[in-house]
Each structure stands twice: as C-alpha cells, then as structure tokens.
Coordinates of C-alpha atoms and ligand atoms in Angstrom, one line a residue:
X14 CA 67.2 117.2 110.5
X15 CA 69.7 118.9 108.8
X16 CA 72.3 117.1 110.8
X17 CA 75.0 119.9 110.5
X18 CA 77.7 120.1 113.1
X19 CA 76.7 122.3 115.5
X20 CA 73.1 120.1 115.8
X21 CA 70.6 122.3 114.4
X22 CA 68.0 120.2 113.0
X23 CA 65.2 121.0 110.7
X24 CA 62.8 118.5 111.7
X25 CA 61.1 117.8 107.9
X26 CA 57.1 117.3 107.8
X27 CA 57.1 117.6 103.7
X28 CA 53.8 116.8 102.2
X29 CA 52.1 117.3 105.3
X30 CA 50.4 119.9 106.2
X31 CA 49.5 119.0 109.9
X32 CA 52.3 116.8 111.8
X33 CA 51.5 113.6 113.4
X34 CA 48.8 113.8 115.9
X35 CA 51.1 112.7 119.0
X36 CA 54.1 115.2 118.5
X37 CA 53.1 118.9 120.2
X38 CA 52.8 121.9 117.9
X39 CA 55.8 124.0 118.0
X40 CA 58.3 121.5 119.2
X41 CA 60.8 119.5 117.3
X42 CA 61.5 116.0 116.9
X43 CA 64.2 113.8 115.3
X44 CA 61.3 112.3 113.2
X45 CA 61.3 112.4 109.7
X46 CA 58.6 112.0 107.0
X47 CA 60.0 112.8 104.0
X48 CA 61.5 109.7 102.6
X49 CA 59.3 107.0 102.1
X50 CA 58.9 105.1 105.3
X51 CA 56.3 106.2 108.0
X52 CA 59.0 107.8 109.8
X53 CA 62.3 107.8 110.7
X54 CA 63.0 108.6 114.3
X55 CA 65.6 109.0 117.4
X56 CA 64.6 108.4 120.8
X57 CA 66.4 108.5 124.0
X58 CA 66.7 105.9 126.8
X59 CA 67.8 108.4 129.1
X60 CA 70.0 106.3 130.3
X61 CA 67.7 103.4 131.2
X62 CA 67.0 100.2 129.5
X63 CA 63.5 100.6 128.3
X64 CA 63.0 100.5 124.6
X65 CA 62.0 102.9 122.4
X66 CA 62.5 105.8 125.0
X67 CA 61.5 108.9 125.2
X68 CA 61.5 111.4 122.3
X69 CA 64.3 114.0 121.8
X70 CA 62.9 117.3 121.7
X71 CA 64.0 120.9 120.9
X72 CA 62.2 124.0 121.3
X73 CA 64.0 126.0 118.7
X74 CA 65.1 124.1 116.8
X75 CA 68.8 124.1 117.8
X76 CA 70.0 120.5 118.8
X77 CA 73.2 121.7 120.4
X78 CA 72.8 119.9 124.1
X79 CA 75.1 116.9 124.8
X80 CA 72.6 114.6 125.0
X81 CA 70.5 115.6 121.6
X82 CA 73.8 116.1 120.2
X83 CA 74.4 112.3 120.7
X84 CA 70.4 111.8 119.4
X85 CA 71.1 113.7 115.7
X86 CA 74.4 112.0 115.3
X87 CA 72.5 108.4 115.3
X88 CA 69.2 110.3 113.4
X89 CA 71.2 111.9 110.3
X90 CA 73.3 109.0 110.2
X91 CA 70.2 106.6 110.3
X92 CA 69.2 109.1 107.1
X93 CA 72.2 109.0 105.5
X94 CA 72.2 105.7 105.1
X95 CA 68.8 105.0 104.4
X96 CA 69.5 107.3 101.3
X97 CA 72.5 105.3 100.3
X98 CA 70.2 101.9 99.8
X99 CA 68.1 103.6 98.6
X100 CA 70.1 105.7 96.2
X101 CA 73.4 103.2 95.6
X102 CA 70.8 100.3 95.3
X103 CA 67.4 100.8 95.1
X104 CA 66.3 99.6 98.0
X105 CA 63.5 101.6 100.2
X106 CA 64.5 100.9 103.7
X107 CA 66.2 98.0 105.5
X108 CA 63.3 95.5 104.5
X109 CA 62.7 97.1 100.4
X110 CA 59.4 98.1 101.4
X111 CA 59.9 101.0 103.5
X112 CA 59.9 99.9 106.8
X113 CA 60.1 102.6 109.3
X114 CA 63.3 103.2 111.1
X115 CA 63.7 104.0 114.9
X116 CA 67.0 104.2 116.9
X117 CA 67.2 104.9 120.4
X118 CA 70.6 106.8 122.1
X119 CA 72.0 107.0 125.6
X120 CA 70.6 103.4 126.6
X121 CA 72.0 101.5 129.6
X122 CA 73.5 103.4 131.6
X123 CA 75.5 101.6 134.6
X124 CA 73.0 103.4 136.9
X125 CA 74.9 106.1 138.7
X126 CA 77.8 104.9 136.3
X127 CA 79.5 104.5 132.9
X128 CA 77.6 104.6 129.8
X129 CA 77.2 101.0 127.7
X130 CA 79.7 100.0 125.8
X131 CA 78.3 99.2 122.6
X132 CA 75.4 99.2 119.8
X133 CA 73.1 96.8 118.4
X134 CA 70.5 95.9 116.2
X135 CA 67.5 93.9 118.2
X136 CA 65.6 92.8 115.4
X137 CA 63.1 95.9 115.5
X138 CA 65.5 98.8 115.8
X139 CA 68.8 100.3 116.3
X140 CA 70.1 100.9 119.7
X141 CA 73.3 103.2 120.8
X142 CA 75.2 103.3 124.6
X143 CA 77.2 106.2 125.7
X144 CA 80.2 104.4 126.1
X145 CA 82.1 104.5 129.3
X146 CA 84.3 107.6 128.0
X147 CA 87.4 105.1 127.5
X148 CA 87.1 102.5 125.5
X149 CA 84.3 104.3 123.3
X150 CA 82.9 107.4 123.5
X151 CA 78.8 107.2 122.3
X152 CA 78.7 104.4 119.5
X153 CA 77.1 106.7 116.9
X154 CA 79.5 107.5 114.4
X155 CA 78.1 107.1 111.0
X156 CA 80.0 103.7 110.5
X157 CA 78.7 102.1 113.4
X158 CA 75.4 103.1 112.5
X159 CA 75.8 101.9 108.7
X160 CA 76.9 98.8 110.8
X161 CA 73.9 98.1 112.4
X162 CA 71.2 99.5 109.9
X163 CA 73.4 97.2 108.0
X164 CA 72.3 94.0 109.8
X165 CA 68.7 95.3 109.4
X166 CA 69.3 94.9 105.6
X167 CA 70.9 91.5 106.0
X168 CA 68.2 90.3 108.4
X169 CA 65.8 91.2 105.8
X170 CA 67.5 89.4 103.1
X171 CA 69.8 86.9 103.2
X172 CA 69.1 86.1 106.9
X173 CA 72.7 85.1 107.6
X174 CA 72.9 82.9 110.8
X175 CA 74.7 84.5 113.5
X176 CA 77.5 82.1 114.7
X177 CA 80.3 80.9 112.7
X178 CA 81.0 81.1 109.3
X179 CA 77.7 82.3 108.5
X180 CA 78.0 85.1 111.3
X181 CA 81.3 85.9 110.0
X182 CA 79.8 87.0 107.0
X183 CA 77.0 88.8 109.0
X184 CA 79.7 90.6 111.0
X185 CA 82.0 91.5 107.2
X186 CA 78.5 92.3 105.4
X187 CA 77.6 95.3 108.5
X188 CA 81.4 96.0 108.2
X189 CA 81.8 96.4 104.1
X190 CA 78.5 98.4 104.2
X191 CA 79.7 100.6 107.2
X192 CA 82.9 101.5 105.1
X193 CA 80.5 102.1 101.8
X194 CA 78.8 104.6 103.1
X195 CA 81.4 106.2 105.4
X196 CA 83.3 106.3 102.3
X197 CA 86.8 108.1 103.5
X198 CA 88.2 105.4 105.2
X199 CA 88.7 101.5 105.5
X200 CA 88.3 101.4 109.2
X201 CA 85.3 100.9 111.5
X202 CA 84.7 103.1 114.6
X203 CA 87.6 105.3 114.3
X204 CA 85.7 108.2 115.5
X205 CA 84.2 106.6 119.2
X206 CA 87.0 104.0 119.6
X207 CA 89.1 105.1 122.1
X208 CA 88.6 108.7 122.5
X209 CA 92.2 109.0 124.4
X210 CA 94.0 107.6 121.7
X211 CA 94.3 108.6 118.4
X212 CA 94.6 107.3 115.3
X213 CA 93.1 103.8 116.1
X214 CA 89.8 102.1 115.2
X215 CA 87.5 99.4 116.4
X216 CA 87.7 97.3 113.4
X217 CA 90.6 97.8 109.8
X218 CA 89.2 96.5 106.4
X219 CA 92.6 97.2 105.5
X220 CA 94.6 95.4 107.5
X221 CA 92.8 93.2 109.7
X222 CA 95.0 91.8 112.1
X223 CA 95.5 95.3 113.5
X224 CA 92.2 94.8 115.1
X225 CA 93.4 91.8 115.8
X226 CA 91.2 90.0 113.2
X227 CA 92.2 87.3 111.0
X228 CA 93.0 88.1 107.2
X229 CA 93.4 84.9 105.7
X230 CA 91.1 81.4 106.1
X231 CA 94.0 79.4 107.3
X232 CA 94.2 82.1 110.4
X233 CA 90.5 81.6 111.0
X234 CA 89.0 81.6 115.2
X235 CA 87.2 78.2 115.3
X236 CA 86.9 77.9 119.3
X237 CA 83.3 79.4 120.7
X238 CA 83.7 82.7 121.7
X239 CA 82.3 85.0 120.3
X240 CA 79.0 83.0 118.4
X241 CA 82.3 81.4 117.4
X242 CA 84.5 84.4 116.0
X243 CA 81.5 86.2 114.1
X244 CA 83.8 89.1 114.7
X245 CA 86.8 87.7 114.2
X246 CA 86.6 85.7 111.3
X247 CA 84.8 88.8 109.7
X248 CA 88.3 90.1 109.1
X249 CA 88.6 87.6 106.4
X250 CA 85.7 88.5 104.3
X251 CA 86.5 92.4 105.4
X252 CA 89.9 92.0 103.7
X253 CA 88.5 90.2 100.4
X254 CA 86.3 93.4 100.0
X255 CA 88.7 95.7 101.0
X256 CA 91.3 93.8 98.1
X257 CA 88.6 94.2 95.8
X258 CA 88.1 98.0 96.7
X259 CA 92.3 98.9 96.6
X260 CA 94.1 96.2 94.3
X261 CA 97.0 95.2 95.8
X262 CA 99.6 91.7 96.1
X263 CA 98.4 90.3 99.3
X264 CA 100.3 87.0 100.5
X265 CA 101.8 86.3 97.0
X266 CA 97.9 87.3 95.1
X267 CA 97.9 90.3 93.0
X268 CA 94.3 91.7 92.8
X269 CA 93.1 94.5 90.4
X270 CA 91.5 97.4 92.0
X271 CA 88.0 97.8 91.1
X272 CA 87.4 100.4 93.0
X273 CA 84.1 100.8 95.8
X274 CA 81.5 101.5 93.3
X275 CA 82.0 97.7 91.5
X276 CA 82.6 96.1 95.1
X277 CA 79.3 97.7 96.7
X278 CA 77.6 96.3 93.5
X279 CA 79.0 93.2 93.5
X280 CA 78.7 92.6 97.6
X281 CA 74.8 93.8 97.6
X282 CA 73.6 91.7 94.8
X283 CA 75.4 88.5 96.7
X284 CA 73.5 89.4 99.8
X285 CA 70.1 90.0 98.2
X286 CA 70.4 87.2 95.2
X287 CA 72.7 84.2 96.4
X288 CA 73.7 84.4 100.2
X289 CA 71.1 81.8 102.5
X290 CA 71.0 81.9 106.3
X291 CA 74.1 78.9 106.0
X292 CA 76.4 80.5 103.8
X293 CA 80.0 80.3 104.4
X294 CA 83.2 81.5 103.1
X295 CA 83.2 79.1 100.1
X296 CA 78.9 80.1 99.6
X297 CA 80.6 83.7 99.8
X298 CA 82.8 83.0 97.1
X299 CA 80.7 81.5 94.6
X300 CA 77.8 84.5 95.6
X301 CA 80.1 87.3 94.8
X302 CA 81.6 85.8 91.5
X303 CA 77.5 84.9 90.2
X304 CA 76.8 88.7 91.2
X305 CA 79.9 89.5 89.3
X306 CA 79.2 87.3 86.3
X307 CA 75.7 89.0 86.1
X308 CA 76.7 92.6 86.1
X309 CA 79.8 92.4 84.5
X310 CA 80.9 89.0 82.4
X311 CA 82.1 85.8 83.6
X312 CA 85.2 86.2 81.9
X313 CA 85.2 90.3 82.9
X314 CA 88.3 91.9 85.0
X315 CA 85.6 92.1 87.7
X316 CA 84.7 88.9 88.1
X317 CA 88.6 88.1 88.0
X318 CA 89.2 90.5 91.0
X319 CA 86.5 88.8 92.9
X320 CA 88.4 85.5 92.7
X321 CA 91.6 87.0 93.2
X322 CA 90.6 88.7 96.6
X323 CA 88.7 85.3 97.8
X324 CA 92.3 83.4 96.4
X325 CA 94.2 86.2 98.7
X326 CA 92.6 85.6 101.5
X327 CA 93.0 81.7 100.9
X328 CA 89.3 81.0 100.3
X329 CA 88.3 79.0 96.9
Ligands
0DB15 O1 76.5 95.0 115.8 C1 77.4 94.4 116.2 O2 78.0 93.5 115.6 C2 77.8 94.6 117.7 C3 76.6 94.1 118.5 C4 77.1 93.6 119.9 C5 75.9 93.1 120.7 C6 75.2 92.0 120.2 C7 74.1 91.5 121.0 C8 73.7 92.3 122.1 C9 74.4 93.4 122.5 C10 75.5 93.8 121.7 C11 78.1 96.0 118.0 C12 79.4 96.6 117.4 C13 80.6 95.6 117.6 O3 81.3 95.3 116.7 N1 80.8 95.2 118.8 C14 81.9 94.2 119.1 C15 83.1 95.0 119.7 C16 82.8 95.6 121.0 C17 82.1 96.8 121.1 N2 82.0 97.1 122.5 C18 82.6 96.1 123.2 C19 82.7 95.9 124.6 C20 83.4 94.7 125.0 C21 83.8 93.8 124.1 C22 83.7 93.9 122.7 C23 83.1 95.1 122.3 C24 81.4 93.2 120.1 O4 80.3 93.3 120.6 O5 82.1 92.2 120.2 C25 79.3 96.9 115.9 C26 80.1 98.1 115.6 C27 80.6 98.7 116.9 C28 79.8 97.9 118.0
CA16 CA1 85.2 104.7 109.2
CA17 CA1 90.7 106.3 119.4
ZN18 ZN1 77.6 93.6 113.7

C-alpha cells in the first residue's frame, strides 16, 4: 500500500509469484508480504465487535471510500512503524521475530449510533473505533497507531504491568514511541482529537499538564482510576523524554538537548535491556542512565541529560 493521500494502495505480493491462496485474484487487500512477517494486514469490523473482521477490499486499486480510507490510514501507519523498529532499532516486528501484524478499523459501533471512542492493543492485534465525530474522529492517526503497536513491543519485552507506576511507564513508553515515529511534533492525537477544535491534542510530551497530566513526581495521581493514573502519571515520564529530546530549565533543572535520535536510543535499550514488569519511576531512572552509560559513557553529556530530565521532573 502505497498509503498516499488520496488512498491508492498498491497492495505488495514481492517474492511471490502467486498470492495467498484465500485472497481472490484480481482484488486488493491491505495485506502485505514484503517485510519480513507473514503478513501485515487491515481488516474491518464493519462496525461490529467481532475480531479480526472482514477484509478491506478494492477492485482497482483505488482506496478512496470513507471507510477504506479509514482501513489504509491504520495499514500504512501499521507499516510505517514496523519499518521504524525495524530500521531505528533492529527489531523485526513487535515480538523481534517477525510476528505478523493485523489491525482491525471501524469496530464498535454504538449500533445505529456513534462510532467508539478509542483504540487498543488486545494482546493479539491492534484495534481502531470511528470515534463519535466529537471528541475523536477515527483513532488512526499515525501516533495513535505508533501508540498501540507500541504496547505490542513493550508487551513483548519488558512486560510492564499495567496499573500504577509500572503502567505509567507503559502509558509514557506507547507515548515517547508515538512521538518518535510521528516525528513533527510532541503531541499525541492531534490529528483525531477533537476534530471541531483546532489546535489541541489528546496527550502533550511538552507540556503535560495541558492534557491535564502531571509533569513532575510530586504532582503524581495515586487514587484508582484509571489502573491508578497509567495515563496520568505517564505525563511525568513523557516530560523526562520530551526534556531529554528539547533541553530546556524546567522547575529550576537545566537539561542539555540531546536531541530524538540519542533519546529513542537511550529509551529503547531501557525497555528491551533493564525495564521488568514492576518497574517504576525510580527502576525508570536507573534503566535509562545504564542504557546511557552503555551507548555513550557514564560520565558522557548523555548520560548527564538523562539524570537531569529524571532530576526535572523530581524523580531520583
Ligand atoms: O492504548 C491506550 O493506552 C488506550 C487504550 C484504552 C483501552 C484500554 C482497554 C480497553 C479499551 C480501551 C487508547 C488511547 C488512549 O490514550 N486512551 C485514553 C484516552 C481516551 C481515549 N478515548 C477516551 C474516551 C473516554 C475517556 C478517555 C479516553 C484512555 O482510554 O483513557 C491511546 C492513544 C489514543 C487512545
Ligand atoms: Ca503527533
Ligand atoms: Ca482537535
Ligand atoms: Zn496506551
């Protein structure tokens, strides 16, 4: 799928001659072969709550419908970032061995009604609503599904615990990814947030509290909503990365830019190396100044921004 604006898809079946017995000669899919895994694929719920849906199919070629519109949004952005693990850091799928991908759009529906609010990951794929058409329009914006390919990886890995600290750093993990590979901006669902209103976004690695998000560990959520303030207390970690990214004097702390290349560096090899299912902010700390210590010197500028940011953001 060539994923370009107006739809069109190419539907790639490199290095194979015939296509997958199932899929009809002639017709295209959102199913790609190409890079590694199995396949990568986008099905539709049609509005329903059965998973994985149907297929989204095109006669010509031409994705330009509403509804398969939707369906390559959530396919090229599944692709895209696939290729960014697997370009940025090496990594062949959400699971390092290729595991095939499959994301499902339009699911949920309120039948007869508004589309569902939000995305997830279920532990075997990546699902999208349509959104109710006020507060979100359909969740698949590249971010969102960075976000939640995101989790796949973490799930994978480090196997963070979602509730509390643990799922705070989930929640900041899907969020610092999200704003790595949707590399223009600091902010998480700007594009389906609020389609009425401009300007605004689900989620602000830069400031936080304007998603109204903690941004330092004094501020922290520790009632129970939320799997206790998994995406709350995210904000804390988000602004640590985001510190690290831009520099800045943040609550008295000056912290040297390093820029996103160092942070994504620095933030993967924490997952994959040193984060457990029980880390906290503290376990954050000490994972992303080893990972910085090993790429770049325990005494290097990195490694001092690393502490810095966690010092900002009044953790360690
Ligand atoms: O992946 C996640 O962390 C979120 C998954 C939420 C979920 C979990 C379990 C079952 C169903 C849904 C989904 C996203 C999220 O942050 N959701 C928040 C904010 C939100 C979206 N839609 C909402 C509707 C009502 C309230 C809050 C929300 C949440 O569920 O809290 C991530 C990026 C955008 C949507
Ligand atoms: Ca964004
Ligand atoms: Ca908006
Ligand atoms: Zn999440």
């Amino acid at each position: 799928v060539d994923g370009s604006a107006n739809g069109t898809g190419t539907t790639l079946y490199a290095g194979t001659t015939s296509i997958p017995t199932f899929l009809s000669q002639g017709t295209y899919y959102l199913y790609d072969t190409t890079r590694g895994p199995d396949y990568i694929r986008t099905l539709s719920a049609n509005g329903q709550n059965t998973l994985p849906g149907s297929y989204v199919t095109d006669a010509d070629n031409n994705f330009s419908a509403s509804n398969q519109r939707i369906a390559v949004s959530a396919h090229t952005g599944a692709v895209q970032v696939f290729d960014y693990f697997k370009g940025t850091h090496g990594r062949s799928s959400y699971d390092g061995n290729n595991a095939s991908i499959t994301s499902t759009v339009s699911y949920d529906d309120v039948p007869g009604g508004d589309g569902y609010n939000n995305a997830f990951w279920n532990g075997q794929q990546m699902v999208y609503g349509d959104g109710d058409g006020r507060t979100f329009s359909p969740l698949v914006e590249l971010d969102i599904v960075a976000h939640e390919l995101t989790h796949a990886v973490t799930g994978a890995s480090a196997g963070l615990i979602y509730q509390n600290e643990s799922g705070a750093l989930n929640e900041a993990v899907s969020d610092i990814f999200a704003v790595m590979v949707d590399r223009d901006d600091y902010r998480v669902g700007e594009e389906s947030y609020t389609p009425g209103t401009s300007g605004d976004a689900l989620r602000y690695l830069d400031d936080p509290p304007a998603g109204d998000q903690p941004d330092h560990y004094a501020d922290r959520y520790v009632g129970s909503q939320d799997n206790g303030g998994v995406h709350i207390n995210s904000g804390i970690a988000n602004k640590q990365a985001y510190l690290m990214m831009a520099g800045g004097t943040f609550r008295g702390q000056s912290v040297q830019s390093v820029g996103r290349g160092v942070t994504e560096k620095v933030w993967y090899r924490a997952l994959t190396r040193y984060f457990t299912a029980s880390t906290n902010f503290a376990g954050a700390r000490e994972g992303t100044l080893q990972a910085a210590a090993d790429l770049y010197g325990a005494g290097s500028s990195q490694a001092r921004a690393v502490a810095d940011a966690w010092a900002a953001v009044g953790v360690g």
